[in-house]
């Protein structure tokens, strides 16, 4: 065997560094080779994701420099984080990061809590409705193709158009849901005079707008999961006398759950960084201060607050990371089970 | 099975490991190189070299960052600069039109100046946010860069309040005022006539500010008798315009102010009183609420009548103007561009023109300047000062700067200012020109010159400092919450007082 190995130099490869590199590579185990192939992607990700994140973190350790030529002031360590989290910096931010009290108004007025409310409410309803839509679309019926089109249309609507639709629904003097009219939610006592200017109303409208648009996304992902379920299982269950609910609970749900979790993960990440619909619907960041809003307004607000803005940006990334971790742990459990 | 066999198998597949790595390596290097091209040096020069006053010899297209209105009228402006102002023929203008939203352009300029971009050479900057740029040394010091002839004319002949928003603490100039704007109350004479008012009333109103109580009652009466959808529209949305302008006017007309005396407007930050919790300011908010909700509001003041539609709390300039143009409002507080848009004769191509029926009056008041604690500058009829400057990008190439000097010099010609007033509706930032016979001859703007003059004399600039943008968003937040009845005027102003004081500390 030994002699065989020695003579196995490929033709045209003189040896040297290149040859030894190739030999080293060819001798990697499958796992090692996988990591080796992932290296360029990791480097790229490092350059366009981790480096900016670290750079933001570095900026967040410096004081704001409101006047003067340089963008940031002296090094202050984690003082910006303390100031933002304890509410000391609230005057400079368009809205407090952490609620100042436990009143409803304060909770809706704080970036962290209002974003969490938005995320939980929208992802919850999107999952439930999306699951329902997917179950319907999974059936064979006449006109199924049209039903799919109808469900997917909101997903295809650009965010600015979506914003305009909801603006026109709720703008005083224009929308059918405000003022006097059969559809008026204002007369029903649900909304105020100018819902797009009132934080709680605006939060509800934004949640509804988000559900309207992105339920289709959930439905499509869950539908993909449903279609991978082996139909024979249902036949077996039916023969064994399982009810519709039992078939759902014992076959559909366990098989489709990992897909649902992944879909929820995607939606949660998106919901945590909500920004576009807030601006496009005329609500504006000053009325509904989501986490992304806080970052944007502190960066572009006109007063140069690079340190504070970087702190808020890094905290936002950290909170999204935290929420994502919850899912990943849940997913791992599901996989392991 | 040995590794050798495996390898033979892999050699047979179309992409071998080796080839893959070769390809990936090559593209990796490309990406790596692309990633290394960013970055830039820091420059710290706050002094500017004088720019040569000699016109460039070659063809120069002077780049101007401005709005769509400038862009739409660039040919007329350029023609006037050439013909009346004597700008050399080899200089032409090119406008990079930014957003009509002032805040968007502020953010854009901040980025391009930070990135030390060479273009555009001249930047059209809102008088409401030029000072923060000056405080960050991001603009060319025109007192050093421009010839004395231009800067001294600006300082001597222009509206003082306008010039004050384009200079630093030492009095050095960083922008040449392009135009000034003063809000007035525009109203429908035809509707007022229906309710029994006559031309002699209109004539008096044009130059003598009314009291808010009389005004609100008159509007309410006209609103009621003519069956119009709304009465007096103004801008109450939680946005920058409420803090800089509408509220400055309501508050000022009660003798109130953000920072006490007029002389404190531009600082020194943290060394001036914050005065938004004073009674006259709270009363001004109460009056705004009475206008919207009438006497049903628990905070209503009995002297005033309900005269504004409920969606006033969500109005910015354009939605309120459109409501007025549709005939849904009796009166409107807005900027002079409305005269140009709706002062034309109806049917003369402009379907929304009210012609002679579009009346104007200075903003009404409650407390006269003599009764105001901060008079005579604050109190009485108050118009927020609006308007824009042209500032010079310090990173522009030399030929562009020389062309800019020629352009700014031509802009000093009276005829150019009047041509622009006529073509674009931009009020010359020069009191003498507003009050001139040539201005009065313009149609339709000439009809409103007397009202504009009164408004100009009573104009109050917003208190722009480096912390103003932050303060401004807090002000509009609290005032809007108060007029939406979410907070009592007292609560809102007390909270605002605390916030403004702590923001002063940041400056």
mmCIF file of C-alpha atoms in Angstrom, chain A residues 37-210:
data_model
loop_
_atom_site.group_PDB
_atom_site.id
_atom_site.type_symbol
_atom_site.label_atom_id
_atom_site.label_comp_id
_atom_site.label_asym_id
_atom_site.label_seq_id
_atom_site.Cartn_x
_atom_site.Cartn_y
_atom_site.Cartn_z
ATOM 1 C CA UNK A 37 -16.207 25.568 2.007
ATOM 2 C CA UNK A 38 -18.134 27.733 4.426
ATOM 3 C CA UNK A 39 -15.097 29.886 5.166
ATOM 4 C CA UNK A 40 -15.497 32.346 2.246
ATOM 5 C CA UNK A 41 -19.167 32.819 3.089
ATOM 6 C CA UNK A 42 -18.255 33.428 6.714
ATOM 7 C CA UNK A 43 -15.590 35.935 5.733
ATOM 8 C CA UNK A 44 -18.060 37.739 3.508
ATOM 9 C CA UNK A 45 -20.685 37.753 6.220
ATOM 10 C CA UNK A 46 -18.054 38.980 8.616
ATOM 11 C CA UNK A 47 -17.279 41.902 6.325
ATOM 12 C CA UNK A 48 -20.854 42.949 5.663
ATOM 13 C CA UNK A 49 -22.567 41.960 8.917
ATOM 14 C CA UNK A 50 -20.248 41.438 11.859
ATOM 15 C CA UNK A 51 -17.848 44.226 11.058
ATOM 16 C CA UNK A 52 -20.603 46.902 10.894
ATOM 17 C CA UNK A 53 -22.081 45.473 14.075
ATOM 18 C CA UNK A 54 -18.753 45.725 15.866
ATOM 19 C CA UNK A 55 -18.148 49.162 14.416
ATOM 20 C CA UNK A 56 -21.567 50.266 15.698
ATOM 21 C CA UNK A 57 -20.669 48.855 19.073
ATOM 22 C CA UNK A 58 -17.423 50.808 19.060
ATOM 23 C CA UNK A 59 -19.277 54.036 18.192
ATOM 24 C CA UNK A 60 -21.728 53.394 20.994
ATOM 25 C CA UNK A 61 -18.890 53.650 23.507
ATOM 26 C CA UNK A 62 -18.268 57.306 22.661
ATOM 27 C CA UNK A 63 -20.135 60.381 23.850
ATOM 28 C CA UNK A 64 -22.295 62.438 21.496
ATOM 29 C CA UNK A 65 -20.682 65.484 19.910
ATOM 30 C CA UNK A 66 -23.528 67.811 19.062
ATOM 31 C CA UNK A 67 -21.265 70.600 17.807
ATOM 32 C CA UNK A 68 -17.764 70.704 16.361
ATOM 33 C CA UNK A 69 -16.079 68.891 13.505
ATOM 34 C CA UNK A 70 -15.606 65.375 14.857
ATOM 35 C CA UNK A 71 -18.575 63.043 14.784
ATOM 36 C CA UNK A 72 -18.198 61.639 18.301
ATOM 37 C CA UNK A 73 -16.891 62.894 21.597
ATOM 38 C CA UNK A 74 -14.659 61.218 24.172
ATOM 39 C CA UNK A 75 -14.688 57.545 25.149
ATOM 40 C CA UNK A 76 -17.307 56.928 27.809
ATOM 41 C CA UNK A 77 -17.497 53.126 28.022
ATOM 42 C CA UNK A 78 -20.940 51.712 28.652
ATOM 43 C CA UNK A 79 -22.321 54.990 29.919
ATOM 44 C CA UNK A 80 -24.529 55.443 26.841
ATOM 45 C CA UNK A 81 -26.140 52.063 27.518
ATOM 46 C CA UNK A 82 -26.819 52.978 31.134
ATOM 47 C CA UNK A 83 -28.259 56.331 30.101
ATOM 48 C CA UNK A 84 -30.543 54.823 27.442
ATOM 49 C CA UNK A 85 -31.744 51.933 29.609
ATOM 50 C CA UNK A 86 -32.320 53.981 32.762
ATOM 51 C CA UNK A 87 -34.249 56.651 30.884
ATOM 52 C CA UNK A 88 -31.660 59.351 31.533
ATOM 53 C CA UNK A 89 -31.334 59.897 27.771
ATOM 54 C CA UNK A 90 -35.110 60.017 27.130
ATOM 55 C CA UNK A 91 -35.141 63.726 26.368
ATOM 56 C CA UNK A 92 -32.826 63.187 23.405
ATOM 57 C CA UNK A 93 -34.712 60.215 22.009
ATOM 58 C CA UNK A 94 -37.998 60.567 20.156
ATOM 59 C CA UNK A 95 -39.448 58.071 22.634
ATOM 60 C CA UNK A 96 -38.151 56.281 25.738
ATOM 61 C CA UNK A 97 -36.462 52.930 25.090
ATOM 62 C CA UNK A 98 -37.892 51.312 28.233
ATOM 63 C CA UNK A 99 -41.350 52.437 29.456
ATOM 64 C CA UNK A 100 -41.237 55.147 32.103
ATOM 65 C CA UNK A 101 -44.170 53.681 34.025
ATOM 66 C CA UNK A 102 -46.562 50.773 33.759
ATOM 67 C CA UNK A 103 -49.489 52.783 32.406
ATOM 68 C CA UNK A 104 -50.933 51.747 29.044
ATOM 69 C CA UNK A 105 -49.882 55.065 27.546
ATOM 70 C CA UNK A 106 -46.283 54.637 28.709
ATOM 71 C CA UNK A 107 -46.124 51.053 27.450
ATOM 72 C CA UNK A 108 -47.360 52.035 24.005
ATOM 73 C CA UNK A 109 -45.099 55.080 24.055
ATOM 74 C CA UNK A 110 -41.878 53.152 24.618
ATOM 75 C CA UNK A 111 -39.906 51.724 21.722
ATOM 76 C CA UNK A 112 -39.140 48.334 23.220
ATOM 77 C CA UNK A 113 -42.601 47.514 24.526
ATOM 78 C CA UNK A 114 -44.548 48.876 21.588
ATOM 79 C CA UNK A 115 -42.347 46.853 19.226
ATOM 80 C CA UNK A 116 -42.903 43.721 21.322
ATOM 81 C CA UNK A 117 -46.658 44.321 21.351
ATOM 82 C CA UNK A 118 -46.615 44.771 17.597
ATOM 83 C CA UNK A 119 -44.493 41.644 17.106
ATOM 84 C CA UNK A 120 -46.468 39.358 19.394
ATOM 85 C CA UNK A 121 -49.871 40.484 18.129
ATOM 86 C CA UNK A 122 -49.008 40.439 14.440
ATOM 87 C CA UNK A 123 -47.069 37.137 14.459
ATOM 88 C CA UNK A 124 -49.774 35.450 16.563
ATOM 89 C CA UNK A 125 -52.613 36.415 14.238
ATOM 90 C CA UNK A 126 -50.574 35.843 11.108
ATOM 91 C CA UNK A 127 -49.731 32.310 12.252
ATOM 92 C CA UNK A 128 -53.322 31.421 13.153
ATOM 93 C CA UNK A 129 -54.862 32.926 10.018
ATOM 94 C CA UNK A 130 -52.013 31.739 7.808
ATOM 95 C CA UNK A 131 -52.401 28.184 9.163
ATOM 96 C CA UNK A 132 -56.118 28.305 8.416
ATOM 97 C CA UNK A 133 -55.506 29.557 4.894
ATOM 98 C CA UNK A 134 -52.884 26.873 4.315
ATOM 99 C CA UNK A 135 -55.267 24.150 5.482
ATOM 100 C CA UNK A 136 -57.887 25.415 3.044
ATOM 101 C CA UNK A 137 -55.421 25.638 0.189
ATOM 102 C CA UNK A 138 -54.172 22.148 0.912
ATOM 103 C CA UNK A 139 -57.585 20.732 -0.018
ATOM 104 C CA UNK A 140 -58.569 19.872 -3.546
ATOM 105 C CA UNK A 141 -61.439 22.006 -4.713
ATOM 106 C CA UNK A 142 -62.615 23.825 -7.805
ATOM 107 C CA UNK A 143 -61.062 27.263 -8.135
ATOM 108 C CA UNK A 144 -58.191 26.460 -5.789
ATOM 109 C CA UNK A 145 -55.805 28.269 -8.073
ATOM 110 C CA UNK A 146 -57.881 31.447 -7.845
ATOM 111 C CA UNK A 147 -58.101 31.162 -4.087
ATOM 112 C CA UNK A 148 -54.299 30.998 -3.974
ATOM 113 C CA UNK A 149 -54.014 34.111 -6.109
ATOM 114 C CA UNK A 150 -56.428 35.996 -3.873
ATOM 115 C CA UNK A 151 -54.514 35.035 -0.768
ATOM 116 C CA UNK A 152 -51.153 35.968 -2.218
ATOM 117 C CA UNK A 153 -52.140 39.361 -3.660
ATOM 118 C CA UNK A 154 -51.572 41.383 -0.458
ATOM 119 C CA UNK A 155 -48.065 39.924 -0.220
ATOM 120 C CA UNK A 156 -47.303 41.293 -3.676
ATOM 121 C CA UNK A 157 -48.454 44.815 -2.804
ATOM 122 C CA UNK A 158 -45.463 47.153 -2.299
ATOM 123 C CA UNK A 159 -45.126 48.567 1.192
ATOM 124 C CA UNK A 160 -45.798 52.161 0.121
ATOM 125 C CA UNK A 161 -49.035 51.171 -1.604
ATOM 126 C CA UNK A 162 -50.013 49.164 1.453
ATOM 127 C CA UNK A 163 -49.275 52.245 3.540
ATOM 128 C CA UNK A 164 -51.385 54.432 1.274
ATOM 129 C CA UNK A 165 -54.294 51.967 1.430
ATOM 130 C CA UNK A 166 -54.351 52.123 5.206
ATOM 131 C CA UNK A 167 -53.759 55.857 5.229
ATOM 132 C CA UNK A 168 -56.775 56.324 2.984
ATOM 133 C CA UNK A 169 -58.858 54.023 5.177
ATOM 134 C CA UNK A 170 -58.195 56.033 8.305
ATOM 135 C CA UNK A 171 -57.372 59.603 7.232
ATOM 136 C CA UNK A 172 -59.995 61.983 8.632
ATOM 137 C CA UNK A 173 -62.162 63.434 5.891
ATOM 138 C CA UNK A 174 -61.180 60.691 3.435
ATOM 139 C CA UNK A 175 -61.401 57.247 5.010
ATOM 140 C CA UNK A 176 -64.600 55.249 5.468
ATOM 141 C CA UNK A 177 -63.556 54.119 8.965
ATOM 142 C CA UNK A 178 -63.426 57.610 10.460
ATOM 143 C CA UNK A 179 -65.918 60.452 10.569
ATOM 144 C CA UNK A 180 -69.586 59.809 10.019
ATOM 145 C CA UNK A 181 -70.659 56.847 7.987
ATOM 146 C CA UNK A 182 -71.922 53.303 8.243
ATOM 147 C CA UNK A 183 -68.386 51.898 8.518
ATOM 148 C CA UNK A 184 -67.077 54.445 10.975
ATOM 149 C CA UNK A 185 -65.107 52.819 13.771
ATOM 150 C CA UNK A 186 -64.915 56.225 15.370
ATOM 151 C CA UNK A 187 -68.673 56.319 15.878
ATOM 152 C CA UNK A 188 -68.536 52.783 17.205
ATOM 153 C CA UNK A 189 -66.198 54.157 19.859
ATOM 154 C CA UNK A 190 -63.241 51.985 18.811
ATOM 155 C CA UNK A 191 -61.050 54.694 17.322
ATOM 156 C CA UNK A 192 -60.409 58.336 18.154
ATOM 157 C CA UNK A 193 -60.936 61.388 15.891
ATOM 158 C CA UNK A 194 -57.570 61.077 14.259
ATOM 159 C CA UNK A 195 -56.474 57.459 14.695
ATOM 160 C CA UNK A 196 -53.272 57.854 12.671
ATOM 161 C CA UNK A 197 -52.083 60.472 15.157
ATOM 162 C CA UNK A 198 -52.992 58.539 18.310
ATOM 163 C CA UNK A 199 -50.393 56.022 19.442
ATOM 164 C CA UNK A 200 -52.681 53.186 20.551
ATOM 165 C CA UNK A 201 -54.985 53.476 17.531
ATOM 166 C CA UNK A 202 -52.009 53.773 15.226
ATOM 167 C CA UNK A 203 -50.489 50.630 16.758
ATOM 168 C CA UNK A 204 -53.707 48.698 16.133
ATOM 169 C CA UNK A 205 -53.944 49.951 12.557
ATOM 170 C CA UNK A 206 -50.328 49.062 11.889
ATOM 171 C CA UNK A 207 -50.845 45.567 13.318
ATOM 172 C CA UNK A 208 -53.902 45.047 11.113
ATOM 173 C CA UNK A 209 -51.995 46.365 8.084
ATOM 174 C CA UNK A 210 -49.163 43.962 8.769
#
